[in-house]
Structure formats: structure tokens, C-alpha cells
Short mmCIF file of C-alpha atoms in Angstrom, two decimals:
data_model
loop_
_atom_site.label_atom_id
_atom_site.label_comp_id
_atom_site.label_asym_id
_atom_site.label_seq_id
_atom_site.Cartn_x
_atom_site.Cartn_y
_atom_site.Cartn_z
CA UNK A 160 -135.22 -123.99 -18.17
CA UNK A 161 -135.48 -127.16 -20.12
CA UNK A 162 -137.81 -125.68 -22.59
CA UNK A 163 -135.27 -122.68 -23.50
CA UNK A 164 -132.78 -125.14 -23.67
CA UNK A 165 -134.37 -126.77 -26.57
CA UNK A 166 -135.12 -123.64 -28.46
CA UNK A 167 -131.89 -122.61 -28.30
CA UNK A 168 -130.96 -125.74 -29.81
CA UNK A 169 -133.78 -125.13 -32.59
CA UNK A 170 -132.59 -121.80 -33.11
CA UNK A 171 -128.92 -123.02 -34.03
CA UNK A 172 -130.20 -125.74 -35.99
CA UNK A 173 -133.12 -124.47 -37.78
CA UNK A 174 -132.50 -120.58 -37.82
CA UNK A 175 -129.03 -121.25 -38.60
CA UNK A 176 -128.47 -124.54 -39.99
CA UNK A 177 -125.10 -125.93 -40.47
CA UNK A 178 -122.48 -123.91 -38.87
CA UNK A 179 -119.22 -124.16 -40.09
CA UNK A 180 -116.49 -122.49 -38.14
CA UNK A 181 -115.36 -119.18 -40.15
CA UNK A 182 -118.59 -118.79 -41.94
CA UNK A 183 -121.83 -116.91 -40.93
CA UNK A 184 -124.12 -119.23 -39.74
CA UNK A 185 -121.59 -119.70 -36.63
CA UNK A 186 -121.37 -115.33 -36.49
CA UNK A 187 -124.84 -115.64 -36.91
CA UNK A 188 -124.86 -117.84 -34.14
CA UNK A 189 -122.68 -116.23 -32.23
CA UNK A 190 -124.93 -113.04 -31.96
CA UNK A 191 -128.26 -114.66 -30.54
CA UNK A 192 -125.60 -115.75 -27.49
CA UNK A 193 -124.34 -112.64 -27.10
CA UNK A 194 -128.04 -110.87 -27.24
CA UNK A 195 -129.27 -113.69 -24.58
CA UNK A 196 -126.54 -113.74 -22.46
CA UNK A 197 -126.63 -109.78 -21.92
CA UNK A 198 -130.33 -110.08 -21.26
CA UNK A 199 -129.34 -112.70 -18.53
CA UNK A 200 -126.53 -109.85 -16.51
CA UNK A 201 -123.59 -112.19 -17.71
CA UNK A 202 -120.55 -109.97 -18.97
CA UNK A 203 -120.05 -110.79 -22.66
CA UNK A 204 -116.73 -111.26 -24.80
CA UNK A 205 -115.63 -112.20 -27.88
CA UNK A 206 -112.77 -114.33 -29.11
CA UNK A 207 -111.63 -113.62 -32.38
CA UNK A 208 -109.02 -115.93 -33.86
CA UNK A 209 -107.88 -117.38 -37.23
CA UNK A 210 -108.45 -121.33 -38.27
CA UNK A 211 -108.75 -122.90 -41.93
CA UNK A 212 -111.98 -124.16 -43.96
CA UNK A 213 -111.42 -127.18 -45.92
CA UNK A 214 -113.89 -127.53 -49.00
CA UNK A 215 -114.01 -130.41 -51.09
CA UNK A 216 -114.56 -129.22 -54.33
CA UNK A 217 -114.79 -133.27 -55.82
CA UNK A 218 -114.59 -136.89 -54.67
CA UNK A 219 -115.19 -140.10 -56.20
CA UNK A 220 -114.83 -143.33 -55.29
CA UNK A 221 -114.98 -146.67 -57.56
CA UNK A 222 -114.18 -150.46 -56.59
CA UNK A 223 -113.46 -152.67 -59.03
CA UNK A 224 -114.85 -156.71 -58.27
CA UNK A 225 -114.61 -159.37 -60.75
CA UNK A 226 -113.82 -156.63 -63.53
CA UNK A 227 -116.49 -154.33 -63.12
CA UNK A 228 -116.14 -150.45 -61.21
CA UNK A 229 -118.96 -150.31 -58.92
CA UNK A 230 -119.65 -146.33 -57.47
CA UNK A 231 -119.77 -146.89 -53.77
CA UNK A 232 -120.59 -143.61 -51.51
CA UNK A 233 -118.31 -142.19 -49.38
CA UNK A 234 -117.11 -138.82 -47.40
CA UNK A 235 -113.54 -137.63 -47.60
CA UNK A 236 -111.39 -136.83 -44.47
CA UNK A 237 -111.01 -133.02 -44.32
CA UNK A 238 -107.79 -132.45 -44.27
CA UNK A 239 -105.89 -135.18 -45.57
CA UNK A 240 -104.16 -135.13 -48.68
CA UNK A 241 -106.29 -134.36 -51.94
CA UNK A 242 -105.06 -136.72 -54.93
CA UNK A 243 -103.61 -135.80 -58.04
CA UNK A 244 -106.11 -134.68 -60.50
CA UNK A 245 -106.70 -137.93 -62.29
CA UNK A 246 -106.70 -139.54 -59.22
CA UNK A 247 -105.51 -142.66 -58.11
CA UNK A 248 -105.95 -146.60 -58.66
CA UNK A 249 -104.41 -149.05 -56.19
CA UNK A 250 -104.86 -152.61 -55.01
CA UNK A 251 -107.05 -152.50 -52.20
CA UNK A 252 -105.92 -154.59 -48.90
CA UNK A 253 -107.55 -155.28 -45.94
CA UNK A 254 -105.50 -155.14 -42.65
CA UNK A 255 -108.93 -155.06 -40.13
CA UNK A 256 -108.02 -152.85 -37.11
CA UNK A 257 -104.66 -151.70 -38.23
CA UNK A 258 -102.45 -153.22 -36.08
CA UNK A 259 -98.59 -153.81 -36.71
CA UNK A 260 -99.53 -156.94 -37.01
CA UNK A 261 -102.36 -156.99 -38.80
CA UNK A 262 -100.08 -154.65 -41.44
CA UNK A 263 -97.23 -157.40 -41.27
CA UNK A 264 -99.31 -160.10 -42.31
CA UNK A 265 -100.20 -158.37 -45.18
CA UNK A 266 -98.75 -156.91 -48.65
CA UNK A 267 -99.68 -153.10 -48.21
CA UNK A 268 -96.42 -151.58 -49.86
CA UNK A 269 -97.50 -149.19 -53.23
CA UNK A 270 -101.64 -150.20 -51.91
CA UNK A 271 -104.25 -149.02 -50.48
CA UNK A 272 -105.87 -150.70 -47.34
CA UNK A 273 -109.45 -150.83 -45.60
CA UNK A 274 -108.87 -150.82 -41.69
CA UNK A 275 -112.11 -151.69 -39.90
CA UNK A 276 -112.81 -148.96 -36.98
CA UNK A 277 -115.46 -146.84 -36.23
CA UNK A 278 -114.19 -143.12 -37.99
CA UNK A 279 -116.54 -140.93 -35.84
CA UNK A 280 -115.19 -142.20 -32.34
CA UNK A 281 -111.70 -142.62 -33.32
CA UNK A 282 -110.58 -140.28 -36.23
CA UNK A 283 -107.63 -140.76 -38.30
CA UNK A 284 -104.88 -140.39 -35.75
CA UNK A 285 -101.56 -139.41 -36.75
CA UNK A 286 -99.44 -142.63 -35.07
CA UNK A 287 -101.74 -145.14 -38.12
CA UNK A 288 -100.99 -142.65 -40.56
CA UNK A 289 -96.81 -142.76 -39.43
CA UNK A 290 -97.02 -146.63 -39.28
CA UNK A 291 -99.19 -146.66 -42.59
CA UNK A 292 -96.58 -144.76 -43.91
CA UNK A 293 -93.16 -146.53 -42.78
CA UNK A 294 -95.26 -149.40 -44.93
CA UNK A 295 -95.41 -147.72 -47.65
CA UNK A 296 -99.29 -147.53 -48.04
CA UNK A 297 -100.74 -144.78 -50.14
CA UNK A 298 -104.42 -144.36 -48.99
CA UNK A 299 -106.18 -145.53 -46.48
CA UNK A 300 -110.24 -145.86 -46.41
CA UNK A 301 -111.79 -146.51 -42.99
CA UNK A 302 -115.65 -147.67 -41.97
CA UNK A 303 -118.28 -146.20 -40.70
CA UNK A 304 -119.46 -148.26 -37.42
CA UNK A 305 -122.29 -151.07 -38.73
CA UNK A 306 -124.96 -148.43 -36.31
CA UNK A 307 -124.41 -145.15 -37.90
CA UNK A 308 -127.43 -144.16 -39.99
CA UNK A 309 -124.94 -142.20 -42.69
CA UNK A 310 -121.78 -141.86 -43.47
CA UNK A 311 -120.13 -139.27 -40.97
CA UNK A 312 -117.50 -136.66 -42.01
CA UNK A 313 -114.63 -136.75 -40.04
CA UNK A 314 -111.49 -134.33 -39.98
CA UNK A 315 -107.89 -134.89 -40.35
CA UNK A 316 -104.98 -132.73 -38.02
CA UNK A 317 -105.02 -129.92 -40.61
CA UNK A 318 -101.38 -128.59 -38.85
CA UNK A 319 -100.02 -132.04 -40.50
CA UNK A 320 -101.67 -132.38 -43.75
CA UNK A 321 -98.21 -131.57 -45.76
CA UNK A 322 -96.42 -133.78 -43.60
CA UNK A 323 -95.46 -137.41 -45.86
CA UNK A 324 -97.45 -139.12 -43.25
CA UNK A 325 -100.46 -137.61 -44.35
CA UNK A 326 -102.22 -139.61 -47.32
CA UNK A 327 -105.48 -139.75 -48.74
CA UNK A 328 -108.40 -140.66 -46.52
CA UNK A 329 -112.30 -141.61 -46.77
CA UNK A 330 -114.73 -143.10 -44.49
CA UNK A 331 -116.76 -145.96 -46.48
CA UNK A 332 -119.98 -147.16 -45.40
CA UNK A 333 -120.11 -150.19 -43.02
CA UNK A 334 -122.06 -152.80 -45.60
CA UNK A 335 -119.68 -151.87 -48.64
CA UNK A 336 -116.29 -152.10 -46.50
CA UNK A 337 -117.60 -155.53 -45.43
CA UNK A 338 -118.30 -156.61 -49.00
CA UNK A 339 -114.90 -155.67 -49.88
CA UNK A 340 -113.10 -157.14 -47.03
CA UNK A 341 -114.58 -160.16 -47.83
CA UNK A 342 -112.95 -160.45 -51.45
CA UNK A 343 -108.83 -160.44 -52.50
CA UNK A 344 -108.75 -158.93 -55.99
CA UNK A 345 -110.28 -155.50 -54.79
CA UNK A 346 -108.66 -152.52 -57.29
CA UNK A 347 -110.55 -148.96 -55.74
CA UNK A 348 -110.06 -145.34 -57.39
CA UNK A 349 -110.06 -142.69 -55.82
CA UNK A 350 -110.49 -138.75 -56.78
CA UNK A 351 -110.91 -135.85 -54.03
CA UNK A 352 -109.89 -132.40 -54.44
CA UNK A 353 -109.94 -129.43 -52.36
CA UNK A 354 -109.66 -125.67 -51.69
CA UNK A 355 -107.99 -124.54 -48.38
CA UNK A 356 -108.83 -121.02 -47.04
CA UNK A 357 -107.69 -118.96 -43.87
CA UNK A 358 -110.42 -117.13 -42.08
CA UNK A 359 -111.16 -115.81 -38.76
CA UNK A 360 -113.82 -117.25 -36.32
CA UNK A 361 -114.72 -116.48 -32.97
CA UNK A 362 -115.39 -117.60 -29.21
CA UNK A 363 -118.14 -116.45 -27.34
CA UNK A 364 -117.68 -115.86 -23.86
CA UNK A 365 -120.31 -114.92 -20.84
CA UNK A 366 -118.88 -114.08 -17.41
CA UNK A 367 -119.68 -113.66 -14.00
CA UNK A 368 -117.29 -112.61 -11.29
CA UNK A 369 -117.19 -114.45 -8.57
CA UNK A 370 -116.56 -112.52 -4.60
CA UNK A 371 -113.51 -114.85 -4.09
CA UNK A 372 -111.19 -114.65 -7.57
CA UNK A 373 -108.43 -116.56 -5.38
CA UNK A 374 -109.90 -119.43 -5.38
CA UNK A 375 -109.11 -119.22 -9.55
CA UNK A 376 -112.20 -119.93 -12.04
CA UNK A 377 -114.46 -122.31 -13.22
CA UNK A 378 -115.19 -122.83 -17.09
CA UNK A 379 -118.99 -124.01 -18.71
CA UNK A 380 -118.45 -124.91 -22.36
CA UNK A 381 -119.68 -126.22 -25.77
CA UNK A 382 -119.04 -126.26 -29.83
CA UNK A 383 -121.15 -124.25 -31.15
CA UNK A 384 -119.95 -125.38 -34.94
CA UNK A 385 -121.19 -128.47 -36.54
CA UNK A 386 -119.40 -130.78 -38.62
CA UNK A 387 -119.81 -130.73 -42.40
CA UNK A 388 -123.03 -132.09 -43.58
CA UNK A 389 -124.80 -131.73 -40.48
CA UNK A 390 -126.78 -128.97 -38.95
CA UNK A 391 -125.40 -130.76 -35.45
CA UNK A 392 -128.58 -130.90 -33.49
CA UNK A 393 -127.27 -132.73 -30.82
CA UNK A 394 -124.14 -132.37 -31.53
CA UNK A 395 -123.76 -129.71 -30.37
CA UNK A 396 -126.04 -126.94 -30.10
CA UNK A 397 -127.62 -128.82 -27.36
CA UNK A 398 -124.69 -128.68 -25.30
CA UNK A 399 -124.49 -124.56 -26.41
CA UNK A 400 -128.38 -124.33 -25.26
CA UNK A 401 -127.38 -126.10 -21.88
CA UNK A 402 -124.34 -123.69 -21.36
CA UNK A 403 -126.96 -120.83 -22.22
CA UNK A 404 -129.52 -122.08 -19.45
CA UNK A 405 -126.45 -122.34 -16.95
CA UNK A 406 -125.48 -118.58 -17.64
CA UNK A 407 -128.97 -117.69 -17.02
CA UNK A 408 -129.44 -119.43 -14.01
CA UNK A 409 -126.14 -117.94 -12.50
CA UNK A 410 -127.62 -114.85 -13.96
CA UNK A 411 -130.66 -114.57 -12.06
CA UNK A 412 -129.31 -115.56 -9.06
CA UNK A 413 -126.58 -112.29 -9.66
CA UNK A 414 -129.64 -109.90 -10.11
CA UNK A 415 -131.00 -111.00 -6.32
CA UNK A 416 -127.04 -110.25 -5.22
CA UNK A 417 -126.23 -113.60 -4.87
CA UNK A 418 -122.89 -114.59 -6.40
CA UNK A 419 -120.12 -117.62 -6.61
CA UNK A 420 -117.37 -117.61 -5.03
CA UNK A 421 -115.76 -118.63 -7.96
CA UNK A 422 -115.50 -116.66 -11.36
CA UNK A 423 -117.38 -118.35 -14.07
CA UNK A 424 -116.87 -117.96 -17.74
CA UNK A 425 -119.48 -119.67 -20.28
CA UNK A 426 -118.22 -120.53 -23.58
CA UNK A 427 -119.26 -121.44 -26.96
CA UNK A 428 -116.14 -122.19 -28.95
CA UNK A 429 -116.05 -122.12 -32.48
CA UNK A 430 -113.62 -124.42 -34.57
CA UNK A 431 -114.18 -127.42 -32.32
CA UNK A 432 -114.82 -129.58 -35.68
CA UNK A 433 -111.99 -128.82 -37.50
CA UNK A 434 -109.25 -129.84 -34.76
CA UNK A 435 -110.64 -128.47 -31.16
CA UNK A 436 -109.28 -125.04 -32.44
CA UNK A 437 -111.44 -122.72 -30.20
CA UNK A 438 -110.26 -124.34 -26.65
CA UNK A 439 -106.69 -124.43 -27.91
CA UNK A 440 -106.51 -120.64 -29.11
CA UNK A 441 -108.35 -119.57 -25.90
CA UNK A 442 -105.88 -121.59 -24.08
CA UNK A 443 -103.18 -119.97 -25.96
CA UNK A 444 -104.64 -116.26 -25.58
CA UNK A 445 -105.53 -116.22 -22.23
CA UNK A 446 -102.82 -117.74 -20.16
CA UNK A 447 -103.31 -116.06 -17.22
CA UNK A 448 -107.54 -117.66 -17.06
CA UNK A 449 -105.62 -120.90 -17.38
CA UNK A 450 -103.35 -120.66 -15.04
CA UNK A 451 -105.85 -120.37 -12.48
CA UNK A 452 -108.60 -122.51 -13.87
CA UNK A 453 -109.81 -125.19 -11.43
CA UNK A 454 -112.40 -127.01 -13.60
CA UNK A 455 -113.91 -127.67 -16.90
CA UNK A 456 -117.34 -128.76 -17.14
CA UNK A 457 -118.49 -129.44 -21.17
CA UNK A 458 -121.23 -130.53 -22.61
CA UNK A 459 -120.39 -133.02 -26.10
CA UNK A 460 -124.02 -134.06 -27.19
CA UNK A 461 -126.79 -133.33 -25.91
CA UNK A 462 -130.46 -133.44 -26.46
CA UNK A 463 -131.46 -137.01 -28.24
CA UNK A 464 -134.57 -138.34 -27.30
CA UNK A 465 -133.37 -141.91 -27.04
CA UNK A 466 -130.22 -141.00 -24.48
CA UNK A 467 -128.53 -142.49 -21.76
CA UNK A 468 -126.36 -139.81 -20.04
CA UNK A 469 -122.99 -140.35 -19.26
CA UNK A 470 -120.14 -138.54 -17.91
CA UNK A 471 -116.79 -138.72 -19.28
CA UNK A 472 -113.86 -136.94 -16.90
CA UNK A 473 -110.38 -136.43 -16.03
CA UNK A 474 -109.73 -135.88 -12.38
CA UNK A 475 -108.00 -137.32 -8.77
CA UNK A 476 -110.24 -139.82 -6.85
CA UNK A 477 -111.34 -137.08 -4.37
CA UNK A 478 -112.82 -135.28 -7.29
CA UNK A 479 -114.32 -138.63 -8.93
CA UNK A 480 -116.05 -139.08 -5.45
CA UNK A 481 -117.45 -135.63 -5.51
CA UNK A 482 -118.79 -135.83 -8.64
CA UNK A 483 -120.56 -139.13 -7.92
CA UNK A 484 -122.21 -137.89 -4.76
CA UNK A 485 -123.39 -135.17 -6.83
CA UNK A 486 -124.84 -137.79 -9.42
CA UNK A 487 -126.22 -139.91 -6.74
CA UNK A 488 -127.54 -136.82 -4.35
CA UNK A 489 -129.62 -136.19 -8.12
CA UNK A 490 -130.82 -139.73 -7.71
CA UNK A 491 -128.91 -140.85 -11.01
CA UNK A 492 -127.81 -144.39 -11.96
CA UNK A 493 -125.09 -142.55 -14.27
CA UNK A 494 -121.87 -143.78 -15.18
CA UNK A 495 -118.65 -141.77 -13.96
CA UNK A 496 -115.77 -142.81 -17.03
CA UNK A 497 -112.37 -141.39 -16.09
CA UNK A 498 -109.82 -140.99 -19.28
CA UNK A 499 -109.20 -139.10 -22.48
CA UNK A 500 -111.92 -138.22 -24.77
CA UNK A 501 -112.08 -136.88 -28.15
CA UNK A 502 -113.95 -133.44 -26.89
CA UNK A 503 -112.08 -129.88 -26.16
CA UNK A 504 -111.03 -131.02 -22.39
CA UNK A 505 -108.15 -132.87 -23.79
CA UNK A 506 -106.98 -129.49 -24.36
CA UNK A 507 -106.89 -128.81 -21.42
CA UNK A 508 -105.24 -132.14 -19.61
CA UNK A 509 -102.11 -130.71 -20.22
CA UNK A 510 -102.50 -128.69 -16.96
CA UNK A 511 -103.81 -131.55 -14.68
CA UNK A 512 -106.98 -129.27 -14.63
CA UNK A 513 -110.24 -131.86 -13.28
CA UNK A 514 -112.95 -131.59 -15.78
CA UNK A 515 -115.97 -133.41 -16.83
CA UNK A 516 -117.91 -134.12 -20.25
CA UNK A 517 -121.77 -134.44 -20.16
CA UNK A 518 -123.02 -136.59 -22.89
CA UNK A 519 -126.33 -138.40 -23.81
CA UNK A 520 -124.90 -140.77 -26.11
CA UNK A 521 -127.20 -141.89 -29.03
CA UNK A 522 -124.08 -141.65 -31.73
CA UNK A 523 -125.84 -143.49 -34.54
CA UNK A 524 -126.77 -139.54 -36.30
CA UNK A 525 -123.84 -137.81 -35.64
CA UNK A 526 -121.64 -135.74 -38.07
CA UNK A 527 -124.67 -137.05 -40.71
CA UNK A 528 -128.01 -134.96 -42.48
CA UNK A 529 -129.71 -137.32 -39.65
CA UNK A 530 -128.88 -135.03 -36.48
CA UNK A 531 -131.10 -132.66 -36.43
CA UNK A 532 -134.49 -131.57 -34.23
CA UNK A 533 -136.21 -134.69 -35.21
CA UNK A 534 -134.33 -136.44 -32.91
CA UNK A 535 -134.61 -133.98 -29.88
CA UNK A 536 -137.01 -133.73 -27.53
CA UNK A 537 -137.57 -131.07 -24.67
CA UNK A 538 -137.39 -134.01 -21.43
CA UNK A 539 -134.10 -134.97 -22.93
CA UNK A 540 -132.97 -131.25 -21.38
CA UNK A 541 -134.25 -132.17 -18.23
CA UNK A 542 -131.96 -134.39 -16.44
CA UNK A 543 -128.68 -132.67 -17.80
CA UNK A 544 -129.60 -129.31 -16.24
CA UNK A 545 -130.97 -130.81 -12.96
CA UNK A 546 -126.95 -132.08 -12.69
CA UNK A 547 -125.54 -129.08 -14.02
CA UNK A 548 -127.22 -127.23 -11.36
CA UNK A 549 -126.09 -129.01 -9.01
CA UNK A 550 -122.32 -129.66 -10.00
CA UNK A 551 -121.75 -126.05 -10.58
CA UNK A 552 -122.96 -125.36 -7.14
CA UNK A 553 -120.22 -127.14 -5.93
CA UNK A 554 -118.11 -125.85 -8.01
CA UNK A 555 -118.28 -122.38 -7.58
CA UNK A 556 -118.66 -122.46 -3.54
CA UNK A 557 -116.51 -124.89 -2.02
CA UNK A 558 -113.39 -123.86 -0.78
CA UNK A 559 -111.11 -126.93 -2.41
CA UNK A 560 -111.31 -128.79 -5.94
CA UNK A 561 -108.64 -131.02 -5.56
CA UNK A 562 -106.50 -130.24 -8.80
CA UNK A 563 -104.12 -132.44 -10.90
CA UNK A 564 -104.86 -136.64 -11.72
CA UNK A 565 -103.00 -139.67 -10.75
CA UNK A 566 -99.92 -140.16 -12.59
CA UNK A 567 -101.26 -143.11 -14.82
CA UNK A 568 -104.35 -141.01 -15.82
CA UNK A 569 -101.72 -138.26 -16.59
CA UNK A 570 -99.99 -140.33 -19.36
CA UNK A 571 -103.44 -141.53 -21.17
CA UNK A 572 -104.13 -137.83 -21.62
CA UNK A 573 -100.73 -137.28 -23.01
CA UNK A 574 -101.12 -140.39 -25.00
CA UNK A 575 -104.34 -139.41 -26.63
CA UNK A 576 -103.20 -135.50 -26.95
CA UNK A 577 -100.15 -136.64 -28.68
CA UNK A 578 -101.91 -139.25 -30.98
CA UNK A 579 -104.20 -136.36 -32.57
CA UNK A 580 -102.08 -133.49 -32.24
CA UNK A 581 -104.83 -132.10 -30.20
CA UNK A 582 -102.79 -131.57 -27.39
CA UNK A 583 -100.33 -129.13 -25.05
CA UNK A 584 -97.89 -131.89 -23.70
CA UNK A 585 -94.22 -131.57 -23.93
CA UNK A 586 -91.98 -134.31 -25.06
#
């Protein structure tokens, strides 16, 4: 199982290469799923829904020290604003993590400022760029974190990008933010342009019925689509090959008559990258699966040599026990997180629906040329699928998954929905 696992992941990587939601690496993609998961028994459908590509058609940026414009690499935030075409040149001010005070302490108004955070865990949200705007700042440049082997390419909330708020972004490299934060008579220029293009992508969907539909479904997802840059290795055709194995095991166990008692669908959304747009038009196309979902079980990075797993969810405390008997029945020392995560089950949240993310950490390569199948290894597949097994067992068979989450947990959700514009919650 393990050893499929990681050719799938080679396939999407190497056979495919980057995958960028709406163009056909992803369809291309798309189609060995579809072939493997009808070989496996598992009913097969397809998605199809519209979502933008953002291409940067030029960036530069230049910092100016002690009179002389230094070059300094960089990646522009998809989906933030694109600057005129001569670009623009603005004092540069450092306001570290961004906070209102941080900002108050500071001159910012008619500047640009360099806020220290690590762009791949927390993206440009949309509450900095409203504060960052009552200021009157007029681009912001964030850091990589000091352990990421490359810049990473990160995405802005495209469904905002006219919005005032909105200004121009980049992620700067960890060494040459700190070499700027250190001085006071920074000037930077900056150039990006853009092209913005509708196109239509698609979900791809396995299914098997389960003998009880009444006690409502259970979904197995991943991305399939990498960020740009990256032919996403781990990140996250891993978690696609693991959702693959999963269908197949469920598979086999359907051609000796045995099925769940639960329905099970196995996903591989497209469009994750650009804004989670996959889980949110499934969510938005298939009410009636939703309304009678009772858990979520995704996989956000998987297959790194070096890993640590770790599980990220969003449930009740007699869920949170359940899935740590399940962890320590596997004999794992794995951590059990409970709160919002930047991963398509804050789509979900919205619904009190439990859910869980399976991760193996190692976030040094991702969303950079770095993650790809030199970092994987086959045993990495090992331990992931020996829980997956096991959680879905319970999943699909017992008669109760306590739904909803306490009402504190509840907020977070909303909080972190809200703060991206990833999210269903009303005001």
C-alpha cells in the first residue's frame, strides 16, 4: 500500500510536474485518478467548476542602502494588486509583526513597510491588509521564515483583489528582510504585473455507498494542485496518493461484499492553492452531501522523509478522545492540535462538521523548486496509512460521531474563516 502510495506521488510530480489548477497537468492528473480509482470498484465523478489563474507576467524588486539599488529576489503575492507600469518607489518601514502597535509607533502613511512573519503559514490575511490600509500604507513586503530553503509563493483572496484594501504584496527572503530591518533610510521599488484569466477546473471524486446512508457520509480528501513554482511533492500529491490507497483499500474490501456503513466519497480537489476553491465550490454544489456529512478526514503534506506526523482537527472532546485512542491503539506518540488551520477543512467549520488534517510537517520546501521526490521516501507512507486505516474504520462503522465543537472552538474557526475570506460564516 505504502509503495503505491509513493508512485502515485511520483506520478503527479514527475509525470505531471507542476499542476496548476485550470491547466492540464491537473486534467492530466485528474485522469490517472479516475483510471485507478475505477480499477479499484470506487464509483467515479467529476466536478467541473470555474476559478481564476493569476500569471505574473514581470516583477522586480530593488532596495536602495546608502545610495546604491541593490536587486534582492523575491516572489509576488498572486493576487494582490499589480503596480502601475513604472512601478513604484517608497520609503521602506519596518513595523516587525504588524501589530497596531507596532504600526503606531511608526511613520507608515504614503510608505511601504516590512512586517516580519512567516508568509507560507500565515498568508496575507485580509484584517493586516484593512489595518495597513486605514494607515495609509501602500505596499507591504513580508519574510520568508529564517528555515525555508526558497522563497515560497503565496496567494492573496483573489474575490478581494479590487477591493482598496488590497495593495501590492511580495514575500522577501529571510537574510535580506533582516538586513533591511536593521537600517532606517531603506527606499525599495517595486514592479509586478499580471494577466488574470477565468478557466474551468475540476474535482475528482471516488465513491462507495455505504448499507446505512442515514447515518450521513464520511469525506477522504486532498489538493491535488501545487502552488506556483513547485511540482508540490509533498505538498500535496502525497496526501492525493494516500486518499488513492484509502479508496483502494475500501475497494477491495467492496469486491469480497464487505461494505461501510457509512457512504464514503474520496476527493482530490483542484484549486486548493489559489483560495481553497475546490472544497468551497463542492460545498456550494452539493448541499445536500453537506448537509449530512459527519466527518472530514484530509491529508495537507505528506510524504517527507524527515517527518514528524501530526494531526491538526476541529471537533467536541468525545471526538478528540476517539481520535486519540485511535492514535494510541496504533502505538503513536502523535500530537492531537484542535483549532483552525490554513487547509480546505476550514471550509467546512462553518457546519460544526468534526474533521481532522494529517500532516508530516517538514515545511522548510514547501511552495519552493525544493519539494519534490528528492525529499520523499516510501517508509514516510507507512505510518499515515496504518492510521488512516484505522480512523476510517471507525468512521464508517460506528453508530455515533458526535457532531458540532465547543462554542469557543466555534468562534476560532469563524475567526480564521473570516480573516482569509476562506470561509462560510455569517455575520
Amino acid at each position: 500500500m505504502y509503495k503505491d502510495a509513493y508512485e502515485h506521488t511520483r506520478y503527479f510530480a514527475e509525470e505531471c510536474g507542476k499542476r496548476i489548477a485550470g491547466e492540464t497537468e491537473v486534467i492530466k492528473a485528474s485522469d490517472y485518478i479516475v483510471k485507478e480509482f475505477e480499477s479499484y470498484g470506487v464509483d467515479v465523478e467529476l466536478h467541473h467548476f470555474k476559478l481564476p489563474i493569476c500569471k505574473i507576467t514581470h516583477s522586480q524588486f530593488k532596495a536602495k542602502v546608502d545610495g546604491d539599488w541593490k536587486v534582492l529576489k523575491h516572489t509576488p503575492v498572486l493576487f494582490a494588486k499589480e503596480t502601475p507600469a513604472e512601478g513604484i518607489t517608497y520609503p521602506l518601514v519596518y513595523c516587525e509583526g504588524g501589530s497596531i502597535a507596532n504600526i503606531e509607533a511608526k511613520d507608515v502613511e504614503g510608505k511601504a513597510v516590512l512586517i516580519c512573519r512567516d508568509s507560507y503559514v500565515e498568508y496575507p490575511d485580509l484584517d493586516m491588509y484593512k489595518r495597513l490600509y486605514q494607515y495609509g500604507v501602500k505596499a507591504v513586503f513580508y519574510t520568508s521564515s529564517d528555515g525555508h530553503r526558497d522563497i515560497p509563493y503565496v496567494y492573496a483572496n483573489y474575490s478581494y483583489m479590487d477591493e482598496p484594501f488590497t495593495i501590492p504584496t511580495a514575500i522577501l527572503k529571510y537574510d535580506d528582510a533582516m538586513e533591511l530591518a536593521k537600517r532606517e533610510d531603506v527606499e525599495i521599488f517595486y514592479n509586478c504585473q499580471f494577466t488574470l484569466e477565468e478557466t474551468e477546473t475540476r474535482n475528482t471524486i471516488g465513491m462507495i455507498e455505504g448499507t446505512n446512508p442515514e447515518l450521513g457520509n464520511i469525506l477522504v480528501c486532498a489538493h491535488l494542485d501545487s502552488a506556483e513554482s513547485s511540482v508540490g511533492a509533498a505538498d500535496d500529491a502525497g496526501g492525493v496518493g494516500c486518499v488513492m490507497e484509502m479508496a483502494r483499500y475500501f475497494g477491495n474490501l467492496k469486491k469480497q461484499g464487505i461494505l461501510p456503513k457509512r457512504t464514503i466519497r474520496f476527493i482530490a480537489w483542484s484549486g486548493h492553492e489559489c483560495g481553497l476553491y475546490g472544497s468551497r465550490n463542492f460545498i456550494l454544489d452539493y448541499p445536500e452531501v453537506i448537509d449530512n456529512m459527519k466527518f472530514v478526514f484530509n491529508y495537507d503534506i505528506i510524504g517527507n522523509a524527515l517527518s514528524s506526523p501530526l494531526i491538526w482537527a476541529g471537533c467536541n472532546e468525545k471526538v478528540e478522545k476517539e481520535i486519540n485512542q485511535v492514535v494510541e491503539d496504533c502505538g503513536f506518540d502523535w500530537n492531537v492540535d484542535i483549532g483552525p488551520w490554513i487547509v480546505d477543512t476550514i471550509s467546512f467549520a462553518f457546519k460544526g462538521i468534526p474533521h481532522l488534517t494529517l500532516t508530516s510537517g517538514f515545511y522548510a520546501i514547501n511552495h519552493t523548486p525544493y519539494d519534490n521526490m528528492h525529499f520523499i521516501s516510501e517508509q514516510s507512507f507507512i505510518t499515515p496509512l496504518q492510521f488512516s486505516e484505522a480512523m476510517l474504520n471507525w468512521l464508517v462503522n460506528t453508530d455515533d460521531i458526535s457532531q458540532g465543537y465547543p462554542e469557543d472552538l466555534y468562534e476560532d474557526m469563524k475567526k480564521y474563516g473570516k480573516m482569509y475570506g476562506w470561509g462560510f460564516f455569517e455575520d
